[in-house]
Amino acid sequence: MPKPIAGPEIERLIQLLARLPGLGPRSARRAALQLVKRREQLLRPLAEAMTVAAEEVRLCSNCGNIDTRDPCTICTDPNRDTAVVIVVEDVSDLWALERAKALNARYHVLGGVLSPLDGVGPDDLTVARLVERVAEGGIEELVIAVNATVEGQTTAHYIIDQLADLPVRITRLAHGVPVGGELDYLDEGTLLAAMRTRTRI
Amino acid sequence: MPKPIAGPEIERLIQLLARLPGLGPRSARRAALQLVKRREQLLRPLAEAMTVAAEEVRLCSNCGNIDTRDPCTICTDPNRDTAVVIVVEDVSDLWALERAKALNARYHVLGGVLSPLDGVGPDDLTVARLVERVAEGGIEELVIAVNATVEGQTTAHYIIDQLADLPVRITRLAHGVPVGGELDYLDEGTLLAAMRTRTRI
């Protein structure tokens, strides 16, 4: 057992920081030291931002996005196309599509994908609420933007089944060569899909 | 200008997290999402640990270490050799030496190195307090463990000058081949030092 070199408060700060994705034990120590050195510019503001987030962040009851408002900023944005809803697995996917300015529409965050092995069934996702939203009317197109994994595709099929009786156009993201990608490094499935859906230039 | 995708509270959390060493904009977003998802296990405890640190962490008035106590945990540890003081540039160096269990002694944290170009002079470091500690008596050896850089060595010489009239043995860390290191990748200065101070096996 190592000797104590600082009070338990600092040790605890380091241990908690080390649990953030992207920070290991060494970088957690560096981060803790930086925080303590920049108390007024960084440590105190971050402590306050986290306290506010812990108190006020919630899931949007409409779309499953996280925000300090419910309904969330996106669901209440008057400048978005309300007829199109993009279905994503996770909030991080929503953020990625927003960064890409992919489509000025609304979202539906599933909160995961169907995965029997991990014990994730339909009731663990927000599929029922999605069906409800479509049934309420006003949504003309649903863009299924789940990951191109087996679980993602299974989830997509399940959603399509659930929506079979409702008059909504269902689309999915195109498969193809990533922009800036090299053919040589791509898997055969992607190349085949890209060739089949080739477009005229 | 991008559209708002979440309330300003979450944006602010991401921006502050991105200022931690080791986290860029992308990993700050991932960290923020992880924090919000693990509110009770991670976000709230971390917010509390940071608030405590912001309120209670201070510099040890004896040695310059950071701690929630003053004098710090190391200065008040009764199981350390009080006759030896290790002089380091920064708290991170203190932590590194403690992890290595290098010597069961006390420390003196300079808070930087002399660097005229960056406007760091003797008064910006804790050299005066170090001279005071040695003058108070009881310290038999001072291990200068500053970095082996030009600024570090300049600082070491300055400290030695300041202590010229005091009866204390001054030592420094050995130069040599890092354990596990390959000769081929080492600079000539290190190899020369390692050869000159070679030891009998």
Short mmCIF file of C-alpha atoms in Angstrom, two decimals:
data_model
loop_
_atom_site.label_atom_id
_atom_site.label_comp_id
_atom_site.label_asym_id
_atom_site.label_seq_id
_atom_site.Cartn_x
_atom_site.Cartn_y
_atom_site.Cartn_z
CA MET A 1 0.00 0.00 0.00
CA PRO A 2 1.47 3.36 -1.02
CA LYS A 3 1.98 6.09 1.55
CA PRO A 4 -0.50 8.96 1.50
CA ILE A 5 1.07 11.86 -0.39
CA ALA A 6 -1.91 14.18 -0.29
CA GLY A 7 -5.21 14.38 1.49
CA PRO A 8 -7.97 11.93 0.51
CA GLU A 9 -9.82 14.77 -1.23
CA ILE A 10 -7.17 15.03 -3.96
CA GLU A 11 -6.86 11.24 -4.27
CA ARG A 12 -10.62 11.02 -4.74
CA LEU A 13 -10.60 13.74 -7.39
CA ILE A 14 -7.90 11.85 -9.31
CA GLN A 15 -9.78 8.54 -9.03
CA LEU A 16 -13.01 10.06 -10.34
CA LEU A 17 -11.26 11.87 -13.20
CA ALA A 18 -9.61 8.58 -14.20
CA ARG A 19 -13.09 7.15 -14.85
CA LEU A 20 -13.78 9.66 -17.63
CA PRO A 21 -13.43 8.19 -21.11
CA GLY A 22 -10.12 9.27 -22.61
CA LEU A 23 -8.35 9.80 -19.29
CA GLY A 24 -6.17 7.11 -17.73
CA PRO A 25 -4.56 7.20 -14.28
CA ARG A 26 -1.60 9.26 -15.49
CA SER A 27 -3.59 11.85 -17.39
CA ALA A 28 -6.09 12.02 -14.51
CA ARG A 29 -3.23 13.08 -12.24
CA ARG A 30 -2.13 15.70 -14.77
CA ALA A 31 -5.71 16.93 -15.08
CA ALA A 32 -6.15 17.13 -11.29
CA LEU A 33 -2.94 19.12 -10.95
CA GLN A 34 -3.98 21.47 -13.74
CA LEU A 35 -7.39 21.92 -12.11
CA VAL A 36 -5.90 22.77 -8.73
CA LYS A 37 -3.42 25.20 -10.27
CA ARG A 38 -6.09 26.95 -12.28
CA ARG A 39 -8.65 27.05 -9.52
CA GLU A 40 -10.54 30.19 -10.50
CA GLN A 41 -10.32 29.80 -14.29
CA LEU A 42 -11.03 26.08 -14.51
CA LEU A 43 -11.70 24.12 -11.32
CA ARG A 44 -14.42 26.30 -9.86
CA PRO A 45 -16.28 26.88 -13.18
CA LEU A 46 -16.13 23.16 -13.98
CA ALA A 47 -17.39 22.21 -10.51
CA GLU A 48 -20.29 24.63 -11.02
CA ALA A 49 -21.05 23.42 -14.56
CA MET A 50 -21.14 19.83 -13.30
CA THR A 51 -23.39 20.71 -10.38
CA VAL A 52 -25.79 22.49 -12.75
CA ALA A 53 -25.71 19.53 -15.15
CA ALA A 54 -26.32 17.05 -12.32
CA GLU A 55 -29.34 19.06 -11.21
CA GLU A 56 -30.84 20.12 -14.50
CA VAL A 57 -30.00 17.76 -17.34
CA ARG A 58 -32.83 15.38 -18.22
CA LEU A 59 -34.02 13.22 -21.09
CA CYS A 60 -36.41 14.90 -23.51
CA SER A 61 -39.73 13.11 -23.02
CA ASN A 62 -40.47 13.57 -26.72
CA CYS A 63 -37.30 12.42 -28.48
CA GLY A 64 -34.91 11.01 -25.85
CA ASN A 65 -32.24 13.70 -26.39
CA ILE A 66 -30.47 15.08 -23.31
CA ASP A 67 -30.94 18.71 -22.42
CA THR A 68 -31.70 21.04 -19.56
CA ARG A 69 -35.11 21.62 -21.15
CA ASP A 70 -38.00 19.20 -21.73
CA PRO A 71 -39.01 19.21 -24.56
CA CYS A 72 -35.42 19.75 -25.67
CA THR A 73 -33.87 22.62 -27.66
CA ILE A 74 -34.13 20.66 -30.92
CA CYS A 75 -37.78 19.59 -30.43
CA THR A 76 -38.77 23.21 -29.74
CA ASP A 77 -36.64 24.79 -32.48
CA PRO A 78 -39.14 26.49 -34.84
CA ASN A 79 -36.66 26.52 -37.73
CA ARG A 80 -36.49 22.76 -38.21
CA ASP A 81 -38.43 20.57 -40.59
CA THR A 82 -40.98 18.82 -38.37
CA ALA A 83 -41.98 16.38 -41.10
CA VAL A 84 -38.67 14.48 -40.96
CA VAL A 85 -37.36 12.56 -37.94
CA ILE A 86 -33.90 11.00 -37.83
CA VAL A 87 -33.72 7.86 -35.68
CA VAL A 88 -30.35 7.40 -33.92
CA GLU A 89 -29.00 4.99 -31.34
CA ASP A 90 -27.43 7.50 -29.03
CA VAL A 91 -27.09 11.20 -28.29
CA SER A 92 -23.50 11.06 -29.57
CA ASP A 93 -24.87 10.09 -33.02
CA LEU A 94 -27.29 13.03 -32.87
CA TRP A 95 -24.35 15.33 -32.11
CA ALA A 96 -22.31 13.85 -34.96
CA LEU A 97 -25.12 14.41 -37.48
CA GLU A 98 -25.62 17.96 -36.19
CA ARG A 99 -21.91 18.70 -36.56
CA ALA A 100 -22.14 17.46 -40.15
CA LYS A 101 -25.20 19.70 -40.64
CA ALA A 102 -26.64 16.57 -42.26
CA LEU A 103 -30.33 17.52 -42.21
CA ASN A 104 -32.28 20.33 -40.55
CA ALA A 105 -34.82 17.99 -38.98
CA ARG A 106 -35.75 16.52 -35.62
CA TYR A 107 -34.47 13.34 -33.99
CA HIS A 108 -35.51 10.29 -32.08
CA VAL A 109 -32.89 8.82 -29.75
CA LEU A 110 -33.45 5.09 -29.16
CA GLY A 111 -31.10 4.86 -26.21
CA GLY A 112 -29.32 1.81 -27.60
CA VAL A 113 -29.93 -1.12 -29.92
CA LEU A 114 -31.64 -4.49 -29.50
CA SER A 115 -29.10 -6.92 -28.12
CA PRO A 116 -30.49 -10.14 -26.59
CA LEU A 117 -27.02 -11.16 -25.42
CA ASP A 118 -26.73 -7.96 -23.36
CA GLY A 119 -30.33 -8.25 -22.19
CA VAL A 120 -31.49 -5.21 -24.17
CA GLY A 121 -35.07 -5.73 -25.42
CA PRO A 122 -37.59 -3.41 -27.10
CA ASP A 123 -38.83 -2.09 -23.74
CA ASP A 124 -35.34 -0.79 -22.94
CA LEU A 125 -35.44 1.43 -26.02
CA THR A 126 -37.79 4.30 -26.89
CA VAL A 127 -39.41 2.45 -29.80
CA ALA A 128 -42.95 2.66 -28.31
CA ARG A 129 -42.64 6.45 -28.04
CA LEU A 130 -41.38 6.57 -31.66
CA VAL A 131 -44.46 4.66 -32.86
CA GLU A 132 -46.59 7.05 -30.81
CA ARG A 133 -44.93 10.08 -32.39
CA VAL A 134 -45.54 8.74 -35.89
CA ALA A 135 -49.14 7.81 -35.02
CA GLU A 136 -49.75 11.38 -33.79
CA GLY A 137 -49.29 12.49 -37.40
CA GLY A 138 -47.21 15.20 -39.06
CA ILE A 139 -44.15 13.00 -39.64
CA GLU A 140 -43.74 12.14 -43.31
CA GLU A 141 -40.26 10.62 -43.34
CA LEU A 142 -38.25 8.61 -40.85
CA VAL A 143 -34.51 8.39 -41.57
CA ILE A 144 -33.11 5.33 -39.85
CA ALA A 145 -29.56 6.39 -38.95
CA VAL A 146 -28.52 3.52 -36.67
CA ASN A 147 -25.03 2.10 -36.88
CA ALA A 148 -24.31 -0.33 -39.72
CA THR A 149 -23.76 -3.19 -37.26
CA VAL A 150 -25.72 -6.42 -36.89
CA GLU A 151 -27.50 -5.07 -33.79
CA GLY A 152 -28.20 -1.77 -35.52
CA GLN A 153 -29.73 -3.48 -38.54
CA THR A 154 -31.79 -5.83 -36.36
CA THR A 155 -33.12 -2.80 -34.51
CA ALA A 156 -33.92 -1.08 -37.81
CA HIS A 157 -35.96 -4.09 -38.97
CA TYR A 158 -37.81 -4.22 -35.67
CA ILE A 159 -38.72 -0.53 -35.96
CA ILE A 160 -39.87 -0.97 -39.56
CA ASP A 161 -42.11 -3.88 -38.44
CA GLN A 162 -43.65 -1.79 -35.68
CA LEU A 163 -44.44 1.00 -38.12
CA ALA A 164 -45.87 -1.26 -40.84
CA ASP A 165 -49.44 0.04 -40.48
CA LEU A 166 -48.55 3.71 -40.37
CA PRO A 167 -48.29 5.95 -43.47
CA VAL A 168 -44.68 7.09 -43.13
CA ARG A 169 -41.81 6.91 -45.63
CA ILE A 170 -38.84 5.11 -44.10
CA THR A 171 -35.33 5.74 -45.43
CA ARG A 172 -31.83 4.90 -44.30
CA LEU A 173 -28.39 6.46 -44.69
CA ALA A 174 -26.59 5.50 -47.90
CA HIS A 175 -23.75 3.00 -47.78
CA GLY A 176 -20.64 3.87 -49.75
CA VAL A 177 -17.04 4.98 -49.78
CA PRO A 178 -16.24 7.43 -46.94
CA VAL A 179 -15.24 10.86 -48.27
CA GLY A 180 -11.44 10.93 -48.26
CA GLY A 181 -11.30 7.15 -47.83
CA GLU A 182 -9.06 4.81 -49.79
CA LEU A 183 -10.67 1.90 -51.65
CA ASP A 184 -7.81 -0.37 -50.74
CA TYR A 185 -8.69 -0.22 -47.06
CA LEU A 186 -12.45 -0.72 -47.42
CA ASP A 187 -14.25 -3.97 -46.74
CA GLU A 188 -15.92 -5.82 -49.60
CA GLY A 189 -19.45 -5.20 -48.35
CA THR A 190 -18.97 -1.45 -48.49
CA LEU A 191 -17.35 -1.59 -51.94
CA LEU A 192 -20.17 -3.78 -53.27
CA ALA A 193 -22.80 -1.39 -51.87
CA ALA A 194 -20.97 1.62 -53.29
CA MET A 195 -20.79 -0.01 -56.73
CA ARG A 196 -24.46 -1.02 -56.74
CA THR A 197 -25.63 2.48 -55.85
CA ARG A 198 -23.11 4.28 -58.07
CA THR A 199 -24.28 7.65 -59.33
CA ARG A 200 -23.80 9.50 -62.60
CA ILE A 201 -21.27 12.35 -62.55
CA MET B 1 -22.61 29.59 -36.56
CA PRO B 2 -23.94 26.14 -35.62
CA LYS B 3 -27.49 25.71 -34.40
CA PRO B 4 -27.97 25.11 -30.70
CA ILE B 5 -28.42 21.38 -30.15
CA ALA B 6 -28.59 21.47 -26.38
CA GLY B 7 -28.97 24.07 -23.68
CA PRO B 8 -25.99 26.35 -22.94
CA GLU B 9 -25.35 24.41 -19.72
CA ILE B 10 -24.23 21.31 -21.62
CA GLU B 11 -22.24 23.33 -24.16
CA ARG B 12 -20.43 25.04 -21.29
CA LEU B 13 -19.66 21.70 -19.62
CA ILE B 14 -18.16 20.42 -22.88
CA GLN B 15 -16.10 23.59 -23.38
CA LEU B 16 -14.66 23.42 -19.87
CA LEU B 17 -13.89 19.70 -20.13
CA ALA B 18 -12.06 20.36 -23.41
CA ARG B 19 -9.61 22.58 -21.49
CA LEU B 20 -8.36 19.65 -19.38
CA PRO B 21 -4.99 18.30 -20.49
CA GLY B 22 -5.51 15.08 -22.44
CA LEU B 23 -9.05 15.89 -23.59
CA GLY B 24 -9.75 17.45 -26.98
CA PRO B 25 -13.12 18.69 -28.27
CA ARG B 26 -14.22 15.22 -29.35
CA SER B 27 -13.26 13.41 -26.16
CA ALA B 28 -14.75 16.28 -24.12
CA ARG B 29 -18.10 15.58 -25.80
CA ARG B 30 -17.77 11.87 -25.05
CA ALA B 31 -16.84 12.66 -21.44
CA ALA B 32 -19.79 15.04 -21.04
CA LEU B 33 -22.18 12.42 -22.38
CA GLN B 34 -20.74 9.77 -20.09
CA LEU B 35 -21.05 12.14 -17.13
CA VAL B 36 -24.69 12.91 -17.87
CA LYS B 37 -25.52 9.25 -18.33
CA ARG B 38 -23.82 8.25 -15.10
CA ARG B 39 -25.17 11.10 -13.07
CA GLU B 40 -25.23 9.46 -9.64
CA GLN B 41 -22.12 7.30 -9.99
CA LEU B 42 -19.86 9.86 -11.69
CA LEU B 43 -21.22 13.35 -12.39
CA ARG B 44 -22.47 14.21 -8.93
CA PRO B 45 -19.46 12.73 -7.05
CA LEU B 46 -17.05 14.51 -9.41
CA ALA B 47 -18.89 17.82 -9.03
CA GLU B 48 -18.64 17.42 -5.26
CA ALA B 49 -14.97 16.40 -5.33
CA MET B 50 -14.18 19.46 -7.44
CA THR B 51 -16.12 21.78 -5.18
CA VAL B 52 -14.26 20.40 -2.15
CA ALA B 53 -10.94 20.76 -3.96
CA ALA B 54 -11.75 24.33 -5.03
CA GLU B 55 -12.54 25.24 -1.42
CA GLU B 56 -9.92 23.31 0.47
CA VAL B 57 -6.79 22.65 -1.58
CA ARG B 58 -3.93 24.98 -0.75
CA LEU B 59 -0.15 25.21 -1.05
CA CYS B 60 1.80 23.85 1.90
CA SER B 61 3.48 26.90 3.47
CA ASN B 62 6.44 24.74 4.43
CA CYS B 63 7.29 22.84 1.23
CA GLY B 64 5.02 24.15 -1.59
CA ASN B 65 3.19 20.83 -2.08
CA ILE B 66 -0.55 20.96 -2.71
CA ASP B 67 -2.89 19.43 -0.17
CA THR B 68 -6.04 20.10 1.80
CA ARG B 69 -3.84 20.44 4.89
CA ASP B 70 -1.18 23.01 5.74
CA PRO B 71 1.42 21.78 6.61
CA CYS B 72 0.78 19.02 4.10
CA THR B 73 0.40 15.26 4.64
CA ILE B 74 4.05 14.64 3.74
CA CYS B 75 5.47 17.39 5.98
CA THR B 76 3.49 16.03 8.94
CA ASP B 77 4.15 12.33 8.23
CA PRO B 78 6.07 11.07 11.31
CA ASN B 79 7.47 8.08 9.40
CA ARG B 80 9.65 10.06 7.01
CA ASP B 81 13.29 10.94 7.29
CA THR B 82 13.29 14.62 8.22
CA ALA B 83 17.01 15.00 7.60
CA VAL B 84 16.65 14.66 3.83
CA VAL B 85 14.75 17.05 1.57
CA ILE B 86 14.21 16.40 -2.15
CA VAL B 87 13.98 19.58 -4.23
CA VAL B 88 11.63 19.28 -7.23
CA GLU B 89 10.29 21.71 -9.80
CA ASP B 90 6.65 20.76 -9.62
CA VAL B 91 4.11 18.73 -7.65
CA SER B 92 3.93 16.28 -10.56
CA ASP B 93 7.62 15.47 -10.01
CA LEU B 94 6.92 14.89 -6.31
CA TRP B 95 4.14 12.47 -7.26
CA ALA B 96 6.42 10.67 -9.73
CA LEU B 97 9.14 10.17 -7.10
CA GLU B 98 6.54 8.98 -4.57
CA ARG B 99 5.17 6.46 -7.08
CA ALA B 100 8.71 5.18 -7.58
CA LYS B 101 9.09 4.99 -3.76
CA ALA B 102 12.41 6.67 -4.50
CA LEU B 103 13.21 7.91 -0.98
CA ASN B 104 11.20 8.10 2.23
CA ALA B 105 11.99 11.76 2.81
CA ARG B 106 10.40 15.19 2.61
CA TYR B 107 10.22 17.54 -0.35
CA HIS B 108 10.56 21.12 -1.40
CA VAL B 109 8.51 22.15 -4.44
CA LEU B 110 10.08 25.12 -6.24
CA GLY B 111 6.98 25.90 -8.30
CA GLY B 112 8.96 26.11 -11.55
CA VAL B 113 12.49 26.83 -12.78
CA LEU B 114 14.40 30.02 -13.46
CA SER B 115 13.60 31.15 -16.98
CA PRO B 116 14.45 34.77 -17.83
CA LEU B 117 12.78 34.43 -21.24
CA ASP B 118 9.47 33.52 -19.58
CA GLY B 119 9.95 36.18 -16.91
CA VAL B 120 10.46 33.65 -14.11
CA GLY B 121 12.97 34.97 -11.56
CA PRO B 122 14.07 33.75 -8.12
CA ASP B 123 11.17 35.56 -6.41
CA ASP B 124 8.66 33.51 -8.41
CA LEU B 125 10.08 30.30 -6.92
CA THR B 126 10.18 29.12 -3.32
CA VAL B 127 13.99 29.34 -3.07
CA ALA B 128 13.94 31.82 -0.17
CA ARG B 129 11.75 29.45 1.86
CA LEU B 130 14.13 26.58 1.03
CA VAL B 131 17.13 28.55 2.34
CA GLU B 132 15.06 29.34 5.45
CA ARG B 133 14.25 25.66 5.99
CA VAL B 134 17.90 24.68 5.73
CA ALA B 135 18.94 27.57 8.04
CA GLU B 136 16.43 26.39 10.66
CA GLY B 137 18.57 23.28 11.02
CA GLY B 138 17.82 19.55 11.03
CA ILE B 139 18.29 19.07 7.28
CA GLU B 140 21.50 17.17 6.51
CA GLU B 141 21.04 16.41 2.81
CA LEU B 142 19.33 18.20 -0.05
CA VAL B 143 18.71 16.05 -3.15
CA ILE B 144 18.34 18.35 -6.15
CA ALA B 145 15.84 16.49 -8.37
CA VAL B 146 15.07 19.17 -10.96
CA ASN B 147 14.70 18.20 -14.61
CA ALA B 148 17.90 17.65 -16.58
CA THR B 149 17.17 20.67 -18.79
CA VAL B 150 19.16 23.89 -19.19
CA GLU B 151 16.66 25.79 -17.02
CA GLY B 152 16.65 23.02 -14.43
CA GLN B 153 20.44 23.00 -14.18
CA THR B 154 20.57 26.82 -14.01
CA THR B 155 18.10 26.68 -11.15
CA ALA B 156 20.15 23.99 -9.42
CA HIS B 157 23.28 26.17 -9.60
CA TYR B 158 21.36 29.16 -8.26
CA ILE B 159 20.12 27.12 -5.30
CA ILE B 160 23.61 25.78 -4.57
CA ASP B 161 24.93 29.38 -4.57
CA GLN B 162 22.26 30.49 -2.14
CA LEU B 163 23.11 27.65 0.25
CA ALA B 164 26.89 28.13 0.05
CA ASP B 165 27.24 29.27 3.68
CA LEU B 166 25.02 26.60 5.20
CA PRO B 167 26.28 23.20 6.41
CA VAL B 168 24.18 20.92 4.21
CA ARG B 169 25.24 18.11 1.86
CA ILE B 170 23.86 18.72 -1.64
CA THR B 171 23.38 15.79 -4.02
CA ARG B 172 21.65 15.29 -7.35
CA LEU B 173 19.96 12.38 -9.15
CA ALA B 174 22.35 10.14 -11.09
CA HIS B 175 22.50 10.38 -14.87
CA GLY B 176 22.52 7.11 -16.79
CA VAL B 177 20.72 4.63 -18.98
CA PRO B 178 16.96 4.42 -18.19
CA VAL B 179 15.96 0.98 -16.89
CA GLY B 180 14.59 -0.91 -19.89
CA GLY B 181 16.04 1.66 -22.29
CA GLU B 182 17.99 0.84 -25.45
CA LEU B 183 21.44 2.34 -25.89
CA ASP B 184 20.81 2.95 -29.56
CA TYR B 185 18.11 5.52 -28.80
CA LEU B 186 19.99 7.41 -26.09
CA ASP B 187 21.70 10.75 -26.64
CA GLU B 188 25.46 11.02 -26.39
CA GLY B 189 25.40 13.11 -23.22
CA THR B 190 23.51 10.41 -21.35
CA LEU B 191 25.76 7.63 -22.65
CA LEU B 192 28.87 9.60 -21.72
CA ALA B 193 27.52 10.20 -18.20
CA ALA B 194 26.55 6.54 -17.82
CA MET B 195 30.03 5.44 -18.91
CA ARG B 196 31.83 7.86 -16.60
CA THR B 197 29.83 6.74 -13.58
CA ARG B 198 29.84 3.04 -14.47
CA THR B 199 29.59 0.72 -11.48
CA ARG B 200 31.14 -2.65 -10.70
CA ILE B 201 28.82 -5.65 -11.00
#
